[in-house]
Amino acid sequence: MTQTQYTRDQLIAALQHEYEYLIHDDFDPDVDMTADEHLKYLQTLSLEQLIDDTDTGDGYTLDEYMFNHS
């Protein structure tokens, strides 16, 4: 994993943005965390875990992810 120029708070905000977008029209309370639960979950993760949760790599970079979800 390469060094990141993004802060932990920026990554949490981007991941939360993506999650809220994904559950906006397709929320299932029996399966999905609420937005608040998801945010609390993200706050327990390390910087490396947050980066891993973006599912970025060679085909879709962290910079692209942050651009799309910031």
Coordinates of N, CA and C in Angstrom, one line a residue:
M1 N 0.9 -1.2 0.0 CA 0.0 0.0 0.0 C 0.9 1.2 0.0
T2 N 0.6 2.2 -0.9 CA 1.4 3.4 -0.9 C 1.0 4.4 0.1
Q3 N 1.8 5.3 0.4 CA 1.5 6.4 1.3 C 0.3 7.2 0.8
T4 N -0.5 7.7 1.6 CA -1.6 8.5 1.2 C -1.5 9.9 1.6
Q5 N -2.1 10.7 0.8 CA -2.1 12.2 1.1 C -3.4 12.6 1.7
Y6 N -4.2 11.6 2.0 CA -5.5 11.9 2.6 C -5.5 11.6 4.1
T7 N -6.3 12.4 4.9 CA -6.4 12.2 6.3 C -7.4 11.1 6.6
R8 N -7.4 10.6 7.8 CA -8.3 9.6 8.2 C -9.8 10.2 8.1
D9 N -9.9 11.4 8.5 CA -11.3 12.0 8.5 C -11.8 12.2 7.0
Q10 N -10.9 12.5 6.1 CA -11.3 12.6 4.7 C -11.7 11.2 4.1
L11 N -11.0 10.2 4.5 CA -11.4 8.8 4.1 C -12.7 8.4 4.6
I12 N -12.9 8.7 5.9 CA -14.2 8.4 6.6 C -15.3 9.1 5.9
A13 N -15.1 10.4 5.6 CA -16.2 11.2 4.9 C -16.5 10.6 3.5
A14 N -15.4 10.2 2.8 CA -15.7 9.7 1.4 C -16.4 8.3 1.5
L15 N -15.9 7.5 2.4 CA -16.6 6.2 2.5 C -18.0 6.3 3.0
Q16 N -18.3 7.3 3.8 CA -19.6 7.5 4.3 C -20.5 8.0 3.2
H17 N -19.9 8.9 2.4 CA -20.6 9.5 1.2 C -21.0 8.3 0.3
E18 N -20.1 7.5 0.0 CA -20.4 6.3 -0.9 C -21.5 5.5 -0.3
Y19 N -21.4 5.1 1.0 CA -22.4 4.3 1.6 C -23.8 4.9 1.5
E20 N -23.9 6.2 1.9 CA -25.2 6.8 1.9 C -25.7 6.9 0.4
Y21 N -24.9 7.0 -0.6 CA -25.3 7.0 -1.9 C -25.9 5.6 -2.3
L22 N -25.2 4.6 -1.9 CA -25.5 3.2 -2.2 C -26.9 2.8 -1.5
I23 N -27.1 3.2 -0.3 CA -28.3 2.8 0.4 C -29.5 3.7 0.2
H24 N -29.3 4.8 -0.5 CA -30.3 5.9 -0.7 C -31.6 5.3 -1.2
D25 N -31.5 4.5 -2.3 CA -32.8 3.9 -2.9 C -32.9 2.4 -2.6
D26 N -31.9 1.8 -1.9 CA -31.9 0.4 -1.8 C -31.5 -0.1 -0.4
F27 N -32.1 0.6 0.6 CA -31.8 0.2 2.0 C -32.7 -0.9 2.5
D28 N -32.1 -1.9 3.0 CA -32.8 -3.1 3.6 C -32.4 -3.1 5.1
P29 N -33.4 -2.7 6.0 CA -33.1 -2.7 7.4 C -32.7 -4.1 8.0
D30 N -33.1 -5.1 7.3 CA -32.7 -6.5 7.8 C -31.3 -6.8 7.5
V31 N -30.6 -6.1 6.6 CA -29.3 -6.5 6.1 C -28.3 -5.3 6.3
D32 N -28.7 -4.1 6.0 CA -27.8 -3.0 5.9 C -27.8 -2.2 7.3
M33 N -26.6 -1.7 7.5 CA -26.4 -0.8 8.6 C -27.1 0.5 8.3
T34 N -27.6 1.2 9.3 CA -28.0 2.6 9.1 C -26.8 3.5 8.8
A35 N -27.1 4.7 8.3 CA -25.9 5.6 8.0 C -25.2 5.9 9.3
D36 N -25.9 6.0 10.4 CA -25.2 6.3 11.7 C -24.4 5.1 12.2
E37 N -24.9 3.9 12.0 CA -24.2 2.7 12.4 C -22.9 2.6 11.5
H38 N -23.1 2.8 10.3 CA -21.9 2.7 9.3 C -20.8 3.7 9.7
L39 N -21.2 4.9 10.0 CA -20.3 6.0 10.4 C -19.5 5.5 11.7
K40 N -20.2 5.0 12.7 CA -19.6 4.5 13.9 C -18.6 3.4 13.6
Y41 N -19.0 2.5 12.7 CA -18.1 1.4 12.2 C -16.9 2.0 11.6
L42 N -17.0 2.9 10.7 CA -15.8 3.5 10.0 C -14.9 4.1 11.0
Q43 N -15.4 4.7 12.1 CA -14.6 5.4 13.1 C -13.8 4.4 13.9
T44 N -14.0 3.1 13.8 CA -13.3 2.1 14.5 C -12.1 1.6 13.7
L45 N -12.0 1.9 12.4 CA -11.0 1.4 11.5 C -9.8 2.2 11.5
S46 N -8.7 1.5 11.3 CA -7.4 2.2 11.1 C -7.3 2.8 9.7
L47 N -6.3 3.6 9.5 CA -6.1 4.3 8.3 C -5.9 3.2 7.1
E48 N -5.2 2.2 7.4 CA -5.0 1.2 6.4 C -6.3 0.4 6.1
Q49 N -7.1 0.2 7.1 CA -8.4 -0.5 6.9 C -9.3 0.4 6.1
L50 N -9.3 1.7 6.4 CA -10.1 2.6 5.6 C -9.7 2.6 4.1
I51 N -8.4 2.6 3.9 CA -8.0 2.6 2.5 C -8.4 1.3 1.8
D52 N -8.2 0.2 2.5 CA -8.7 -1.1 2.0 C -10.2 -1.1 1.7
D53 N -11.0 -0.5 2.5 CA -12.4 -0.4 2.3 C -12.8 0.4 1.0
T54 N -11.9 1.2 0.5 CA -12.2 1.9 -0.8 C -12.2 1.0 -2.0
D55 N -11.6 -0.2 -1.8 CA -11.4 -1.1 -2.9 C -10.7 -0.5 -4.1
T56 N -9.7 0.3 -3.9 CA -9.0 0.9 -5.0 C -7.7 0.1 -5.2
G57 N -7.1 0.4 -6.3 CA -5.9 -0.2 -6.8 C -5.4 0.3 -8.1
D58 N -4.9 -0.6 -8.9 CA -4.4 -0.2 -10.2 C -5.5 0.3 -11.2
G59 N -6.6 -0.3 -11.2 CA -7.7 0.0 -12.1 C -8.5 1.2 -11.7
Y60 N -8.6 1.4 -10.4 CA -9.4 2.5 -9.8 C -8.6 3.1 -8.7
T61 N -8.0 4.2 -8.8 CA -7.0 4.7 -7.9 C -7.7 5.4 -6.7
L62 N -7.0 5.5 -5.6 CA -7.5 6.2 -4.4 C -7.8 7.7 -4.8
D63 N -7.0 8.3 -5.6 CA -7.3 9.7 -6.0 C -8.6 9.7 -6.8
E64 N -8.9 8.8 -7.6 CA -10.2 8.8 -8.4 C -11.3 8.6 -7.4
Y65 N -11.2 7.6 -6.4 CA -12.2 7.4 -5.4 C -12.5 8.6 -4.6
M66 N -11.5 9.3 -4.2 CA -11.7 10.5 -3.4 C -12.3 11.6 -4.2
F67 N -12.0 11.7 -5.5 CA -12.6 12.7 -6.3 C -14.1 12.4 -6.5
N68 N -14.4 11.2 -6.6 CA -15.8 10.8 -6.8 C -16.7 10.8 -5.6
H69 N -16.0 10.8 -4.4 CA -16.8 10.7 -3.2 C -16.5 11.8 -2.1
S70 N -15.9 12.8 -2.6 CA -15.6 13.9 -1.6 C -16.4 15.1 -2.0

